């Protein structure tokens, strides 16, 4: 093709370097959100397991401390997910 004419139609389907970086950045952000969401779900499972353990084995004051730690764990992980959702 001459310098004044655009290149063939095939080149319009390829991504430039900047577009590839934007696509890679989007995939990275999506993967990060999925991983943080999975971590938050894992924290909910841990909280449930601590509750079940406290029903079966009651250690008194220690049971309350473990439940409180698990609850803080869930609150922090949920906050992390919401914050990353807002930032990313």
GROMACS .gro file of C-alpha atoms in nm:
model
   88
    1UNK     CA    1   0.000   0.000   0.000
    2UNK     CA    2   0.102   0.357  -0.059
    3UNK     CA    3   0.200   0.580   0.236
    4UNK     CA    4  -0.131   0.771   0.217
    5UNK     CA    5  -0.351   0.463   0.235
    6UNK     CA    6  -0.418   0.280   0.561
    7UNK     CA    7  -0.266  -0.061   0.606
    8UNK     CA    8  -0.462  -0.376   0.537
    9UNK     CA    9  -0.780  -0.457   0.730
   10UNK     CA   10  -0.598  -0.724   0.934
   11UNK     CA   11  -0.387  -0.471   1.124
   12UNK     CA   12  -0.699  -0.299   1.261
   13UNK     CA   13  -0.768  -0.615   1.467
   14UNK     CA   14  -0.429  -0.620   1.638
   15UNK     CA   15  -0.375  -0.437   1.965
   16UNK     CA   16  -0.113  -0.171   2.009
   17UNK     CA   17   0.131  -0.183   2.299
   18UNK     CA   18  -0.077   0.061   2.504
   19UNK     CA   19  -0.398  -0.136   2.445
   20UNK     CA   20  -0.223  -0.458   2.547
   21UNK     CA   21  -0.106  -0.295   2.871
   22UNK     CA   22  -0.459  -0.169   2.945
   23UNK     CA   23  -0.600  -0.517   2.881
   24UNK     CA   24  -0.331  -0.678   3.097
   25UNK     CA   25  -0.399  -0.427   3.374
   26UNK     CA   26  -0.773  -0.506   3.362
   27UNK     CA   27  -0.706  -0.880   3.381
   28UNK     CA   28  -0.469  -0.827   3.675
   29UNK     CA   29  -0.725  -0.615   3.863
   30UNK     CA   30  -1.000  -0.868   3.800
   31UNK     CA   31  -0.780  -1.153   3.920
   32UNK     CA   32  -0.685  -0.956   4.231
   33UNK     CA   33  -1.052  -0.886   4.312
   34UNK     CA   34  -1.140  -1.254   4.269
   35UNK     CA   35  -0.856  -1.358   4.500
   36UNK     CA   36  -0.949  -1.103   4.767
   37UNK     CA   37  -1.314  -1.212   4.740
   38UNK     CA   38  -1.207  -1.574   4.788
   39UNK     CA   39  -1.004  -1.470   5.090
   40UNK     CA   40  -1.312  -1.298   5.237
   41UNK     CA   41  -1.517  -1.616   5.183
   42UNK     CA   42  -1.242  -1.818   5.352
   43UNK     CA   43  -1.264  -1.585   5.651
   44UNK     CA   44  -1.637  -1.651   5.675
   45UNK     CA   45  -1.566  -2.024   5.676
   46UNK     CA   46  -1.312  -1.975   5.957
   47UNK     CA   47  -1.571  -1.780   6.159
   48UNK     CA   48  -1.825  -2.058   6.110
   49UNK     CA   49  -1.573  -2.323   6.216
   50UNK     CA   50  -1.488  -2.128   6.531
   51UNK     CA   51  -1.860  -2.101   6.617
   52UNK     CA   52  -1.907  -2.477   6.567
   53UNK     CA   53  -1.596  -2.551   6.773
   54UNK     CA   54  -1.724  -2.327   7.054
   55UNK     CA   55  -2.054  -2.518   7.061
   56UNK     CA   56  -1.877  -2.853   7.093
   57UNK     CA   57  -1.582  -2.753   7.312
   58UNK     CA   58  -1.650  -2.473   7.553
   59UNK     CA   59  -1.329  -2.328   7.697
   60UNK     CA   60  -1.501  -2.035   7.866
   61UNK     CA   61  -1.311  -1.711   7.826
   62UNK     CA   62  -1.076  -1.854   7.561
   63UNK     CA   63  -1.376  -1.943   7.339
   64UNK     CA   64  -1.492  -1.583   7.349
   65UNK     CA   65  -1.146  -1.457   7.259
   66UNK     CA   66  -1.120  -1.697   6.963
   67UNK     CA   67  -1.464  -1.592   6.837
   68UNK     CA   68  -1.370  -1.224   6.873
   69UNK     CA   69  -1.046  -1.278   6.679
   70UNK     CA   70  -1.234  -1.462   6.402
   71UNK     CA   71  -1.492  -1.183   6.389
   72UNK     CA   72  -1.218  -0.920   6.354
   73UNK     CA   73  -1.065  -1.141   6.082
   74UNK     CA   74  -1.396  -1.133   5.887
   75UNK     CA   75  -1.445  -0.759   5.935
   76UNK     CA   76  -1.094  -0.680   5.813
   77UNK     CA   77  -1.116  -0.911   5.512
   78UNK     CA   78  -1.455  -0.769   5.412
   79UNK     CA   79  -1.317  -0.417   5.452
   80UNK     CA   80  -1.019  -0.510   5.235
   81UNK     CA   81  -1.251  -0.642   4.964
   82UNK     CA   82  -1.472  -0.332   4.968
   83UNK     CA   83  -1.171  -0.101   4.969
   84UNK     CA   84  -1.010  -0.283   4.678
   85UNK     CA   85  -1.340  -0.275   4.492
   86UNK     CA   86  -1.352   0.103   4.535
   87UNK     CA   87  -0.985   0.158   4.446
   88UNK     CA   88  -0.949  -0.085   4.159
   0.00000   0.00000   0.00000
